[in-house]
Every structure is written in structure tokens, then in C-alpha cells.
Coordinates of C-alpha atoms in Angstrom, one line a residue:
M26 CA -13.6 12.3 28.7
T27 CA -14.9 11.4 25.5
R28 CA -15.5 8.2 25.6
I29 CA -14.2 6.2 21.6
V30 CA -15.1 3.2 20.0
F31 CA -12.3 3.5 17.3
L32 CA -13.4 1.6 13.5
G33 CA -10.2 1.1 11.7
T34 CA -8.1 -1.8 9.5
P35 CA -4.7 -0.3 8.1
E36 CA -1.0 0.8 8.5
P37 CA -2.9 4.7 7.4
A38 CA -5.7 3.8 10.8
V39 CA -2.7 3.8 12.8
P40 CA -1.4 7.2 12.7
T41 CA -4.8 8.4 14.6
L42 CA -5.7 5.4 16.1
R43 CA -2.0 6.3 18.2
L44 CA -3.4 9.9 18.9
L45 CA -6.7 9.9 20.5
A46 CA -5.7 6.7 22.7
A47 CA -2.6 9.1 23.9
Q48 CA -5.7 12.5 23.9
F49 CA -9.3 10.4 24.7
D50 CA -11.2 7.6 26.1
V51 CA -11.1 4.5 22.9
G52 CA -12.6 2.0 24.9
L53 CA -12.7 0.1 21.9
V54 CA -11.5 -0.6 18.7
V55 CA -13.0 -2.2 15.5
T56 CA -10.9 -4.0 12.8
Q57 CA -11.2 -6.0 10.5
P58 CA -10.9 -9.9 11.4
D59 CA -7.2 -11.8 10.8
K60 CA -7.1 -13.2 7.7
S61 CA -5.1 -15.9 6.3
R62 CA -1.0 -14.9 5.1
G63 CA 2.1 -15.7 3.7
R64 CA 3.2 -19.4 2.9
S65 CA 2.2 -21.2 6.4
G66 CA -1.4 -19.8 6.2
A67 CA -1.2 -18.9 9.1
P68 CA -4.5 -15.7 10.7
T69 CA -3.1 -12.6 10.8
P70 CA -3.9 -9.2 12.8
S71 CA -4.5 -6.0 11.4
P72 CA -2.0 -3.1 12.1
V73 CA -4.4 -1.1 14.3
K74 CA -5.6 -5.0 16.2
A75 CA -1.6 -5.2 17.3
E76 CA -1.3 -1.3 17.7
A77 CA -5.2 -2.2 20.2
A78 CA -3.0 -5.3 22.3
R79 CA -0.3 -2.4 22.5
L80 CA -1.9 0.7 23.9
G81 CA -3.6 -2.5 25.9
I82 CA -7.5 -1.6 24.4
T83 CA -10.6 -4.3 23.7
V84 CA -10.8 -5.4 19.9
G85 CA -13.8 -6.6 18.3
Q86 CA -14.0 -8.7 14.9
P87 CA -17.3 -8.9 13.7
R88 CA -17.2 -11.0 10.3
K89 CA -21.1 -9.1 9.0
A90 CA -21.9 -6.2 8.4
T91 CA -25.2 -7.0 10.7
E92 CA -22.2 -7.7 13.8
I93 CA -21.0 -4.0 13.9
A94 CA -23.5 -2.8 15.6
P95 CA -24.0 -5.7 18.6
V96 CA -19.9 -5.5 19.2
I97 CA -20.8 -1.7 19.6
T98 CA -23.4 -2.2 22.0
S99 CA -21.7 -5.0 23.5
A100 CA -19.0 -2.8 25.0
G101 CA -21.3 0.4 26.4
G102 CA -22.4 3.6 25.3
F103 CA -19.8 6.0 23.5
D104 CA -20.2 9.5 22.9
L105 CA -18.7 9.9 19.1
G106 CA -17.3 7.4 16.6
V107 CA -14.8 7.6 14.6
V108 CA -13.9 6.0 12.0
V109 CA -10.8 4.7 9.0
A110 CA -10.4 3.3 6.6
Y111 CA -11.7 0.7 8.2
G112 CA -13.7 -1.1 4.4
R113 CA -16.3 -1.4 5.3
I114 CA -19.6 0.4 4.4
L115 CA -21.6 1.1 7.6
R116 CA -25.3 0.6 8.5
P117 CA -28.0 2.7 10.0
D118 CA -28.1 1.0 13.1
V119 CA -24.0 1.6 13.4
L120 CA -24.8 5.3 12.4
S121 CA -26.9 5.8 15.5
L122 CA -24.5 4.6 17.9
P123 CA -22.6 6.9 20.0
G124 CA -24.3 10.6 21.0
K125 CA -22.2 12.3 18.6
G126 CA -22.6 10.5 15.2
L127 CA -19.1 9.3 13.4
L128 CA -16.4 11.5 12.2
N129 CA -14.9 9.9 9.5
V130 CA -10.5 11.1 8.2
H131 CA -10.5 10.3 4.4
F132 CA -7.8 11.0 2.5
S133 CA -8.8 13.5 -0.2
L134 CA -10.4 16.6 -0.7
L135 CA -13.7 16.0 -0.8
P136 CA -16.0 16.1 -2.6
R137 CA -13.4 15.5 -5.1
W138 CA -12.9 11.1 -4.5
R139 CA -15.4 10.5 -2.6
G140 CA -14.5 6.2 -2.5
A141 CA -12.2 3.5 -2.0
A142 CA -8.7 3.8 -3.8
P143 CA -8.9 8.7 -3.6
V144 CA -4.8 8.8 -3.1
A145 CA -4.7 5.8 -6.6
R146 CA -6.5 7.5 -8.7
A147 CA -5.9 11.5 -7.4
L148 CA -2.7 10.1 -8.3
M149 CA -3.3 8.3 -11.3
E150 CA -5.1 12.1 -12.6
G151 CA -2.4 13.5 -12.8
D152 CA -3.8 15.5 -9.2
P153 CA -1.7 18.4 -7.7
M154 CA -2.6 18.7 -4.2
S155 CA -4.5 16.1 -2.2
G156 CA -5.7 16.7 1.7
V157 CA -7.0 15.6 4.3
T158 CA -11.4 15.8 5.3
I159 CA -12.4 15.2 8.3
I160 CA -16.7 14.6 8.0
K161 CA -19.9 13.4 10.1
I162 CA -20.8 10.3 8.5
D163 CA -23.7 9.2 7.4
E164 CA -26.2 7.1 4.8
G165 CA -24.0 8.1 2.0
M166 CA -20.4 7.3 -0.2
D167 CA -18.9 9.6 2.2
T168 CA -21.3 12.8 1.7
G169 CA -22.0 13.8 5.2
P170 CA -20.9 17.8 6.3
V171 CA -17.3 18.7 6.4
L172 CA -16.2 19.7 9.6
T173 CA -12.8 20.5 8.4
A174 CA -10.1 20.4 5.4
Q175 CA -6.2 20.0 5.4
A176 CA -4.5 20.5 2.2
V177 CA -1.1 19.0 0.8
D178 CA 1.2 19.5 -2.4
I179 CA 1.1 16.2 -4.3
G180 CA 5.3 16.0 -4.9
V181 CA 6.7 15.1 -8.8
D182 CA 7.7 12.0 -8.1
E183 CA 5.4 11.0 -4.0
T184 CA 4.4 7.3 -4.7
A185 CA 0.1 5.9 -3.3
G186 CA 2.6 4.8 -0.3
E187 CA 4.3 7.7 0.8
L188 CA 0.8 10.0 -0.2
T189 CA -0.4 8.7 1.7
A190 CA 1.1 7.5 4.9
R191 CA 1.8 11.7 4.8
L192 CA -1.7 12.1 4.8
A193 CA -2.7 9.4 7.0
T194 CA 0.1 11.2 10.1
L195 CA -1.6 14.6 8.8
G196 CA -5.3 13.7 9.5
A197 CA -4.7 12.8 13.6
R198 CA -3.6 15.1 13.4
L199 CA -6.3 18.0 12.2
I200 CA -9.8 14.7 13.7
A201 CA -7.0 15.0 17.0
A202 CA -8.2 19.4 17.1
S203 CA -11.5 18.4 16.1
I204 CA -13.0 16.0 18.5
P205 CA -13.5 19.3 21.5
G206 CA -15.1 22.2 19.3
Y207 CA -17.4 19.4 17.6
M208 CA -18.4 17.5 20.7
A209 CA -18.6 21.5 22.4
G210 CA -20.8 22.6 20.1
D211 CA -18.2 24.7 18.6
L212 CA -17.5 23.2 15.7
V213 CA -20.3 22.6 13.7
P214 CA -21.0 20.7 10.5
V215 CA -21.4 22.0 6.6
T216 CA -23.5 21.0 3.9
Q217 CA -21.4 18.8 1.4
T218 CA -21.1 20.2 -2.5
D219 CA -21.6 18.1 -5.4
E220 CA -19.9 20.4 -7.2
G221 CA -16.9 19.1 -8.5
V222 CA -18.0 15.3 -7.6
E223 CA -15.0 12.1 -9.1
Y224 CA -15.6 8.5 -7.7
A225 CA -12.4 6.5 -6.2
H226 CA -13.6 3.2 -6.8
K227 CA -11.9 0.3 -5.5
I228 CA -8.7 -0.5 -7.5
E229 CA -9.6 -4.0 -10.1
A230 CA -6.3 -5.3 -11.6
S231 CA -7.7 -3.8 -14.9
D232 CA -6.5 -0.8 -13.5
R233 CA -3.3 -2.1 -13.3
R234 CA -2.2 -3.0 -16.4
L235 CA 0.0 -0.3 -18.4
D236 CA -0.5 0.6 -21.8
V237 CA 1.9 2.0 -24.8
D238 CA -0.6 4.4 -25.7
F239 CA -0.3 6.3 -22.6
V240 CA 2.3 10.0 -22.8
P241 CA 5.1 9.6 -20.6
R242 CA 3.8 11.2 -18.3
R243 CA 0.8 9.4 -17.7
F244 CA 2.9 6.4 -17.0
V245 CA 4.9 7.5 -14.5
D246 CA 1.6 8.6 -12.8
H247 CA -0.3 5.3 -12.9
V248 CA 3.0 3.7 -11.8
R249 CA 3.5 5.8 -9.0
A250 CA -0.4 5.4 -8.4
L251 CA -0.1 1.5 -7.1
A252 CA 3.5 1.8 -5.9
P253 CA 4.8 0.3 -3.6
N254 CA 0.9 -1.8 -3.0
P255 CA -0.6 -3.6 -5.8
G256 CA 1.8 -2.6 -8.5
A257 CA 1.6 -1.5 -11.6
T258 CA 1.7 -3.9 -14.6
L259 CA 3.3 -4.5 -18.2
N260 CA 4.2 -7.3 -19.2
L261 CA 7.6 -7.6 -20.8
D262 CA 8.8 -10.7 -23.7
G263 CA 4.9 -12.6 -22.6
Q264 CA 5.3 -12.3 -19.2
T265 CA 3.8 -10.1 -16.3
F266 CA 6.5 -7.8 -14.5
K267 CA 5.8 -5.3 -12.0
I268 CA 6.6 -1.8 -12.8
L269 CA 7.7 0.1 -8.8
E270 CA 8.8 3.0 -10.2
A271 CA 9.7 4.6 -13.9
R272 CA 10.2 8.2 -15.4
E273 CA 10.4 10.0 -18.0
A274 CA 13.0 8.7 -20.9
E275 CA 14.9 11.1 -23.3
Q276 CA 14.6 8.8 -26.4
G277 CA 13.9 5.4 -26.8
P278 CA 13.0 2.7 -29.0
L279 CA 9.7 2.1 -30.9
R280 CA 5.8 1.8 -29.5
G281 CA 5.2 -1.1 -28.2
T282 CA 9.0 -2.4 -27.2
W283 CA 11.7 -2.0 -25.2
E284 CA 15.7 -1.4 -25.4
E285 CA 18.6 -1.1 -23.6
F286 CA 18.9 2.6 -23.5
A287 CA 22.9 3.3 -21.2
G288 CA 23.0 0.4 -19.2
R289 CA 19.2 1.1 -18.4
P290 CA 15.6 -1.2 -19.7
V291 CA 13.8 2.6 -21.9
V292 CA 9.9 1.1 -23.0
G293 CA 8.1 3.0 -26.6
L294 CA 5.3 4.3 -26.2
A295 CA 3.1 6.3 -28.8
D296 CA 5.4 9.4 -27.5
G297 CA 7.8 9.1 -27.1
A298 CA 10.6 6.9 -24.1
V299 CA 9.7 5.6 -19.8
E300 CA 13.2 4.4 -18.2
L301 CA 11.7 1.2 -16.2
V302 CA 13.8 2.1 -12.8
V303 CA 12.5 -0.9 -10.6
V304 CA 11.1 -3.8 -12.0
Q305 CA 9.9 -6.8 -9.9
P306 CA 10.1 -10.0 -12.3
P307 CA 7.6 -12.4 -12.0
G308 CA 8.3 -14.9 -8.7
R309 CA 11.0 -12.6 -7.7
R310 CA 12.1 -9.7 -5.3
A311 CA 12.2 -6.0 -6.3
M312 CA 15.3 -4.6 -8.1
A313 CA 17.0 -2.3 -10.1
G314 CA 15.5 -2.0 -12.9
A315 CA 19.8 -1.9 -14.4
D316 CA 20.0 -4.6 -11.7
W317 CA 17.2 -6.7 -14.0
L318 CA 18.9 -6.2 -17.1
R319 CA 23.0 -7.1 -16.2
G320 CA 21.0 -10.5 -15.7
A321 CA 18.1 -10.8 -19.0
R322 CA 19.3 -13.2 -21.1
K323 CA 18.3 -11.2 -24.0
I324 CA 18.4 -7.4 -24.2
G325 CA 15.0 -5.3 -26.2
G326 CA 12.2 -7.1 -27.6
V327 CA 8.2 -6.9 -27.2
A328 CA 6.5 -4.5 -24.3
G329 CA 2.5 -4.1 -23.6

């Protein structure tokens, strides 16, 4: 049976780990170190570590890139490596360890959206389609040869969280189905084209800010791209709110202002308006915009 080392960290990597463990010999899971979370600051394992523990698989948590290869080597030989959102660039000494290299489950239709945040960038740009690509990892940034890919339509109201969950399930099935043919030499990776390359750069604080000069569709897409985490942000009367859902409004106030329309908060943009459907005021939980409005001290003000 094919012996696999699995490298992954967040929740979207869990479906692949679970399916591979059911069909192959996953001898080691490599994931990021535990992180302090919450008010207590207690170290919390990654979702992948928690799933590996449930499955009874040995876990390695190297803190430095130089420690990854020794961690894998110490667990014995591996036929193949599988990577899903591990969160760290792999050095050449790691790529050469498994006999058949490492395969990556990437949540985009490469070469579009190489990089760290493919789902968010696709939604920000209003892409109608996304998908999963299985590549053999090389030393470039998502530039390796392609084994297979599968496209999916993006729902008009679908958020990054919802799309990522769908792609995670699809990716798990796609990599599990690809491994036997790849190991037998029947599925041969094909050199990836550089035509149409786009880079999905990591989401920074500046990417989260909503702009009242956006057209309504772009505003809504930006909100979808960052929901539920980390959330797009909008300044309302000097306070920074997370905006977790928005939709185009038929009417609204002047650009850069917000008012109540039919019991709901609406923001005026340069060319149209948007309703704030779900908001998270600073220091509070997320709530429907209409609920927040009912408890607001004033109705209407500055947005930007």
C-alpha cells in the first residue's frame, strides 16, 4: 500500500487527510505548531492535528522550514507526499524525500490564482468559475506540472467559506482518485502553462477595507471574498465594522453616507447603493443589519 506523508494545517485540509487515511497508509502528518487562542492563551492544535489524533496518526510540528526534512526522515521512507494548505514553502530537501515527490491540492484552476489566497482573490474579481488542480510540487510558487483539474461554477451569493468547503471536499476526492494512476505511471503530469497567470497574494489589512467608490457588485463580491473570516471592514461614523454579508440595493443615500431604508442600513456608493445584511460592530457579535439598526443610537451618518 502507498505510504504517504501528509502536510496540512487548516480545516479545508481535513477532508483530504480523512479520505487518504481511509484508502492509503498515512504514516505521518506534518502540521504547523499549536497556536495560542482565546483569552486564556492556551495552545490550540490545528484542525489537521486534531484529526490526525482522532485517526491515530503520528504528528510532527516543525517550527522552522529547515526542520521539516528531518521530521519526515525520522518517520521512515515514504512513497508520496500530499500537501493541502500547509502554510509554509517547502525547501528542495523536502521535495526530494518521498519516492514520487509531493502532490498539492490547490483551490483554483491553475495557472489562474497561483499563491496564498486563491479563493478570496477569485471572488474579489468576480470570477464565475473556480475549481481544484492537482499538481506535482516543484520549487516555484504553484508552478508544478498538472495531474488533473476539475472546474466548478461559483454561486452568485457564495462566500469564500462556502466555496472553500466545497473545493475541500472536491479536492479530497480528486487527489484520492489520482494517486493510484500516478503511482502506477499511468497518470503523467503535464507541464503547466504560464498563459493567463494571476497571483493570489496573501490577504493584508489593506485588502479588507471596503471603498464607497466601488460599484455595488464589486462591493458585494469583496464582502463575499472575505466572509466569514477575516471579514471585510467599513467605517461607520468613526467605528470600524466587519461586514459579513451585503447585497445590492435599489435605492440609497448619497455616496459616503448611510441611512435606514425599509428598516435596513443602506450605504451610498459612487454608482448605486448596498444593503448591509450582516454586520459585526466593534467588540460585539455578528448580527443582522436590521437588528443592529434597531439598537443604534442614531439612524444615518458617514460611511467610508
